[in-house]
Structure formats: C-alpha cells, structure tokens
Tab-separated table of C-alpha atoms and ligand atoms in Angstrom:
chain	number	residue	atom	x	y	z
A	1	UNK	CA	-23.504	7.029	-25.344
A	2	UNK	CA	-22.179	3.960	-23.468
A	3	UNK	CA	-21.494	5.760	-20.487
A	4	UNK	CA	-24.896	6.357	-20.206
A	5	UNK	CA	-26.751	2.988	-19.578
A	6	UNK	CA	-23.212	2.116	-17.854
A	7	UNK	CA	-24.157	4.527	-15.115
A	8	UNK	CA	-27.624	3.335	-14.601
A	9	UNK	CA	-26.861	-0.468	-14.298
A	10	UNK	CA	-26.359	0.069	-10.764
A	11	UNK	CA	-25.976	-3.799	-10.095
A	12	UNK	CA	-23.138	-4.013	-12.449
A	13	UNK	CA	-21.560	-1.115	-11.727
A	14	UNK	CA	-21.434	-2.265	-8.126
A	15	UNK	CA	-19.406	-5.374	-9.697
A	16	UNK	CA	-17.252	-3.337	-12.141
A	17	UNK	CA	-16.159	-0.696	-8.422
A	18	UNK	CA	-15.601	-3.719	-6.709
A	19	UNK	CA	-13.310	-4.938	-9.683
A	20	UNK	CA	-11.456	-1.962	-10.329
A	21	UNK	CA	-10.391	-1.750	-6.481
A	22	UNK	CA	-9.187	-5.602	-5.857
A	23	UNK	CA	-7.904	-5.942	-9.297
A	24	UNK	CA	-6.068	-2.667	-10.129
A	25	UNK	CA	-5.029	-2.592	-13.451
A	26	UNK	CA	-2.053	0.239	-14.318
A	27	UNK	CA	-1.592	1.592	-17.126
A	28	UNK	CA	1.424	-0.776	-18.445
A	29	UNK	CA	-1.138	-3.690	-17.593
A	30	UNK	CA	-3.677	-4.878	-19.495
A	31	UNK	CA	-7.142	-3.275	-18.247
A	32	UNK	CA	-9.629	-5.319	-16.908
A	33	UNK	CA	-12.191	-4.702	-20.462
A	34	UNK	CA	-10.137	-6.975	-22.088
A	35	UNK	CA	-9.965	-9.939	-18.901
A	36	UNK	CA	-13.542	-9.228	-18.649
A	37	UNK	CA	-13.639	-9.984	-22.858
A	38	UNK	CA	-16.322	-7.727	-23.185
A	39	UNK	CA	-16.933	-3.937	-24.501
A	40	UNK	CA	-19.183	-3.098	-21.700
A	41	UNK	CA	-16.760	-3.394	-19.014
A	42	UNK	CA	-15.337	-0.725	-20.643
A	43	UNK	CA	-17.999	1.517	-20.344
A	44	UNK	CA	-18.173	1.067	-16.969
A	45	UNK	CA	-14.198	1.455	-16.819
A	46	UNK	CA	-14.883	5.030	-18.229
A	47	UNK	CA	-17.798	5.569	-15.840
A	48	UNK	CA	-15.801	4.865	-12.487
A	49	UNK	CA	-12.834	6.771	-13.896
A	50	UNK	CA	-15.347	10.145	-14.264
A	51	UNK	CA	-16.752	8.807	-11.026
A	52	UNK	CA	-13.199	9.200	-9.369
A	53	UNK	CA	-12.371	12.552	-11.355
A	54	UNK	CA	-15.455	13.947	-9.730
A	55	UNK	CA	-14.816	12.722	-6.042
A	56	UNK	CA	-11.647	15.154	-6.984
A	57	UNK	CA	-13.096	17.929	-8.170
A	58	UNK	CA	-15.603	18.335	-5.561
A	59	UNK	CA	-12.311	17.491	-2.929
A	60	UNK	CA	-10.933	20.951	-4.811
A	61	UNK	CA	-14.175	22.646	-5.099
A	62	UNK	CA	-16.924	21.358	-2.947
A	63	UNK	CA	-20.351	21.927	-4.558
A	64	UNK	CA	-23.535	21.382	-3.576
A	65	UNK	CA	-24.642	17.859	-3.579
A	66	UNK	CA	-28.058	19.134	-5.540
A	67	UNK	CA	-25.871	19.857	-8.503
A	68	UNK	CA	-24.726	16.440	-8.837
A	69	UNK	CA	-26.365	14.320	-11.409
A	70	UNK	CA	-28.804	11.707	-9.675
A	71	UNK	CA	-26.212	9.211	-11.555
A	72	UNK	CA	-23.486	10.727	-10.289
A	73	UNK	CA	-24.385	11.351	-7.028
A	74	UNK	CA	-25.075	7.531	-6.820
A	75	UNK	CA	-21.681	6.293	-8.264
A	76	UNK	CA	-19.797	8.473	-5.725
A	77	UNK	CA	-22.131	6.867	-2.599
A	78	UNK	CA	-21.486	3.262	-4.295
A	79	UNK	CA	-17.916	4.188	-4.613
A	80	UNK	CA	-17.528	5.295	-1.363
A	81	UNK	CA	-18.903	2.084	0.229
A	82	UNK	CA	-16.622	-0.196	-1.780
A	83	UNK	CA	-14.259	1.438	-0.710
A	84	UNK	CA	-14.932	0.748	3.130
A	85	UNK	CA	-15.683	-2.719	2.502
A	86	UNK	CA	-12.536	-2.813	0.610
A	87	UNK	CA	-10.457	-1.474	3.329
A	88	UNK	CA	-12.052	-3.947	5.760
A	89	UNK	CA	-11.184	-7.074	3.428
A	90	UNK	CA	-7.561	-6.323	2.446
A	91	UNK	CA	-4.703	-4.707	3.022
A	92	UNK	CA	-1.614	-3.980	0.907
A	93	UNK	CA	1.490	-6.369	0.448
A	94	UNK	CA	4.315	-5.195	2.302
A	95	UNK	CA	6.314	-6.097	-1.257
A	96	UNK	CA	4.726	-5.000	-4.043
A	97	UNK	CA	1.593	-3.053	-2.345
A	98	UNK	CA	-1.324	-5.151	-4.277
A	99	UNK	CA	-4.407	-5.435	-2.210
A	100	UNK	CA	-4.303	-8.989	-0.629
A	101	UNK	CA	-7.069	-10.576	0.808
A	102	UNK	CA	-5.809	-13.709	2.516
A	103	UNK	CA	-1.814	-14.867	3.541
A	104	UNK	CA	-0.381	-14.887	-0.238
A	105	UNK	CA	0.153	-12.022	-1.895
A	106	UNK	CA	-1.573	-12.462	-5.523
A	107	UNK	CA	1.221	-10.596	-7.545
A	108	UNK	CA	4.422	-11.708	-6.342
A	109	UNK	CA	3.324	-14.403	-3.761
A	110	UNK	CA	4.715	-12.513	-0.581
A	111	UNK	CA	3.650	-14.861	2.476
A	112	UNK	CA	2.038	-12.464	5.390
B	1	ZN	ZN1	2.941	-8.535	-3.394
C-alpha cells in the first residue's frame, strides 16, 4: 500500500508537510502530485490528509496517545512542528489570504 512506505519516509514526508502548508492546493487547483510530476507525492498527499483527519478525531475524541500507530503518532508531532515554523515564517495576504513569506503576495501580488 503506498501509504505505507509514504509514512515511514520521514525525511520526505517532512518535505511533502512543509509543501502542503506554503503551497495550498484547493480543490479547484491542481494538487501539488501533479507540480511535483511524480506518483509518490501523492502518497504522501494521502498520508498528511489521514494525518490531519486524525489530529480531528482525537480533537473530538481524545485517545490515548499509546493507541496511536508509532507512524501516526510521528506524522501528527512532524505536523505539528511545521506548523509552528510555518506560523513563524508567514502570514496570510490581507487580499486573497495565501501564506506569504516576504512583501509580495505570491497569488495575486498584494504589496505588504
Ligand atoms: Zn494575495
């Protein structure tokens, strides 16, 4: 199953979190597997979106963190730091509300 090995390539999935937060891609956009031009991203696509669904779920129903998969459980903690650094590095445009890093705005080229 490709989620599998996506879950365990820690270094990449690192890369494909840190992606899928500066470089949001909706659903009428086209998703970053195809930009990437590769079937794994993908995989890891799938892997952070069952990442996120779980960060719900346990916001619902909090469960022990011993029943989380070791995997899992790992995601979530990588998650959650990319998320922090994320909120250090950008902020939203005041137009269109994509994460900018610097003065221009990389979607509709707002000035800050
Ligand atoms: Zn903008």
């Amino acid at each position: 199953m490709e989620m599998h090995w996506a879950s365990r390539d820690r270094q990449h999935l690192e890369q494909a979190i840190w992606r899928h937060l500066t470089e949001p891609s909706g659903p009428g956009k086209p998703g970053s597997a195809r930009r990437a031009g590769s079937g794994n991203a993908y995989a890891f696509d799938l892997w952070i979106a069952h990442l996120a669904l779980v960060e719900q779920v346990l916001e619902l129903a909090p469960i022990p963190w011993q029943e989380l998969r070791a995997e899992e459980l790992d995601g979530l903690l990588l998650l959650r730091a990319a998320r922090e650094r994320f909120r250090r590095e950008y902020y939203p445009c005041a137009e269109c509300g994509a994460p900018v890093k610097g003065k221009i705005c990389p979607r509709c080229g707002a000035v800050s």
